[in-house]
C-alpha cells in the first residue's frame, strides 16, 4: 500500500477520478454515423477512420423497423392490462420506461422524494418500468413483511442486470430456495458473531495501520474515499486473507473499476463503463480462483486452518458433508457479492457518522465519554476486545439512527415468479417488485418526529417492531453482514474520537446515489491529532 508521506491532503475523491474517466469516455465515444450517398452504404466514422459495414440503408431500415415492432409487441404482451386489475401508474415508453428519470433523481439524491411523490400520487401500490421490466413499488411496514417473508417460489431474488452480470449468476443474491439456504448457511458460518469475535483484534490492527497511513501527519483528509479504503482493507484481510502489498493494491484497483458501473446501463461496448467493469470482474475472478487453489493446497498440506479467512472457510464447508458444499463458481460469485455488499454500505455509514460528529456537539460529547472510559481501561498498544465493543452501546444507537435517516441501500428488487394478488391488484409473472427503506423509516406512526435525529429510539427497553427498521432488510435475506458492519464501525469510531479532533471544511457537499450515497466532493475535513501518543 503506498503511503503519500509528503501529501498533507489524503484521499482523492473517487468521484472526481470517475468524472475524469467519464469525460475521457465521452471523448472516445464520439462516434458519428453517416450515409455515403454515392455507394448507398452506411459507414461508421470514428475520428478519421472509416469502416464500411457492407449493409444497405434499406436493409438496415427494414431490420430496425422489424426489431422495434417485435420489442413493442413483446412489451405490450407483457404489460397488457386485459381484464387484470394492474396497479396504477404509467409504464412510460417501451424499454426506457422511467429508467432515465430514476437515474437522474438518484444522481441528484432526490430518489426518496421521487418515491414519496409516487406514493402521494398513486397510493401505496404503483407501477413503473425500469430497463424494460415493469416494476411494482410497494411500501410500508406490512409491504416489507410481505416481501421479506413471501414464498420464494412467488417472489424470487433478482438484482438489476448490471449487478448480476458483474457479480455472476451464482452469487448469493441471485440464488433462491435450497441453493440460497445452502450458500447463505456457508456465508453465515463465517459472518456469525461467535466467529467474528476472534477477528476483533485483526480489525483493530487494520484500523490503526490505516490511520497511521492516511490520517497521522495530515491536516486535511477526504473522508468518503478514505472510508472506502478502510472498509476495503478490512474486507481484503478478513475475506481474502490478503495483507498489505502489491496483491492488495491490484485487488483494490480491480474492485474499484468493477464497481464503477453498478448503476449504469448494461451496454457492453468497448467505450462504456459497463464494459470496463466486466473486464475488471473477469480479472478478479481469475485472482479469486488462484486464491481458492492456493488455500485448497494449504488446507490439504495442513498448513492452513479453516478459519484463516472467508474463502478458506467456504472451501472447508463441505468437507464432512458434500450436500452443503459450494462450487468454485459459487465461492467466486458470492465473494464478489459480499465484497460489494459490505464495502460501500459500511463506508457510507462511517462517512455519515464523521459528518454527524463534526456537527452535533451533544452526540459527540456522549460518544467521547463512552470511548474515553474504555480507552482509560487499556494501555495504548492493547487491542480492543469483544467485551470492549459490548460497552459501546450508545455509539451503536447513534449508528442505527444514522442508518435510519441515511440508509445506504435505497431498497432492493424481487422478481415475480408466479402471478399474485396484492391489495386487490394483480402482479403478473415476469414483473419485478421494489421496496424502499426510507418510506418506513420516515413513517411518523413508527418513528414519531421522523426528521429529528434521536438515538434514544434504539435505546428503549421495548425493541422496534419487526419490519419497521429495515436498513439491513428482513426475513431470510436479512443482511448477514450486520455484525461485521457493527464491529468495523465501533472499532473505527473508537480510534477516530480518541485520537483526532476534526471540523468539516466545506460549504456545499452534494450527494448522489450510484446506487449507494456518494459525497461528490469526497467530504473534506480538517483534522488535528489528540495528545495520545500512538504505540503500535
Ligand atoms: C451498514 C452496513 C450494511 C447495510 C446497511 C447493509 C444492508 C443490507 C440489506 C438492506 C440487505 C438486504 C437486501 C435485500 O433484501 O434484497 C443486505 C443483504 C446482504 N448483505 Fe448487507 N449491509 C451492510 C453491510 C454488510 C456487510 C459488512 C456485509 C459482508 C461482510 C454484507 C453482506 C450482505 C450479503 C451477502 C447480503 C445478501 C444476503 C442474502 O441475499 O441472503 N452486508 N445488506
PDB file of N, CA, C and O in Angstrom, residues 15 58 94 153 223 365 415 500 520:
ATOM      1  N   UNK A  15     -14.996  10.295  -6.985  1.00  0.00           N
ATOM      2  CA  UNK A  15     -15.939  10.834  -7.957  1.00  0.00           C
ATOM      3  C   UNK A  15     -15.233  11.740  -8.957  1.00  0.00           C
ATOM      4  O   UNK A  15     -15.569  11.761 -10.120  1.00  0.00           O
ATOM      5  N   UNK A  58     -31.425   0.413 -46.888  1.00  0.00           N
ATOM      6  CA  UNK A  58     -32.747  -0.206 -46.973  1.00  0.00           C
ATOM      7  C   UNK A  58     -32.822  -1.416 -46.032  1.00  0.00           C
ATOM      8  O   UNK A  58     -33.737  -1.558 -45.229  1.00  0.00           O
ATOM      9  N   UNK A  94     -41.754   2.063 -24.189  1.00  0.00           N
ATOM     10  CA  UNK A  94     -41.197   0.711 -24.162  1.00  0.00           C
ATOM     11  C   UNK A  94     -39.688   0.752 -23.925  1.00  0.00           C
ATOM     12  O   UNK A  94     -39.008   1.660 -24.398  1.00  0.00           O
ATOM     13  N   UNK A 153     -41.002 -19.178  -4.113  1.00  0.00           N
ATOM     14  CA  UNK A 153     -41.463 -19.601  -5.441  1.00  0.00           C
ATOM     15  C   UNK A 153     -42.356 -18.543  -6.082  1.00  0.00           C
ATOM     16  O   UNK A 153     -42.649 -18.598  -7.263  1.00  0.00           O
ATOM     17  N   UNK A 223     -12.949  12.307   3.596  1.00  0.00           N
ATOM     18  CA  UNK A 223     -13.477  11.192   4.393  1.00  0.00           C
ATOM     19  C   UNK A 223     -14.031  10.057   3.532  1.00  0.00           C
ATOM     20  O   UNK A 223     -13.705   8.893   3.739  1.00  0.00           O
ATOM     21  N   UNK A 365     -20.166  14.655  22.479  1.00  0.00           N
ATOM     22  CA  UNK A 365     -19.756  14.601  23.893  1.00  0.00           C
ATOM     23  C   UNK A 365     -20.136  13.256  24.518  1.00  0.00           C
ATOM     24  O   UNK A 365     -19.338  12.645  25.246  1.00  0.00           O
ATOM     25  N   UNK A 415     -38.048 -10.601  -7.941  1.00  0.00           N
ATOM     26  CA  UNK A 415     -38.621 -10.955  -9.250  1.00  0.00           C
ATOM     27  C   UNK A 415     -39.898 -11.768  -9.042  1.00  0.00           C
ATOM     28  O   UNK A 415     -39.926 -12.671  -8.206  1.00  0.00           O
ATOM     29  N   UNK A 500      -8.316  11.821  17.341  1.00  0.00           N
ATOM     30  CA  UNK A 500      -8.399  13.021  16.482  1.00  0.00           C
ATOM     31  C   UNK A 500      -9.546  13.938  16.870  1.00  0.00           C
ATOM     32  O   UNK A 500     -10.554  13.493  17.403  1.00  0.00           O
ATOM     33  N   UNK A 520     -20.194  13.920  -3.333  1.00  0.00           N
ATOM     34  CA  UNK A 520     -19.499  14.211  -4.595  1.00  0.00           C
ATOM     35  C   UNK A 520     -18.183  14.947  -4.381  1.00  0.00           C
ATOM     36  O   UNK A 520     -17.279  14.835  -5.196  1.00  0.00           O
TER      37      UNK A 520
END
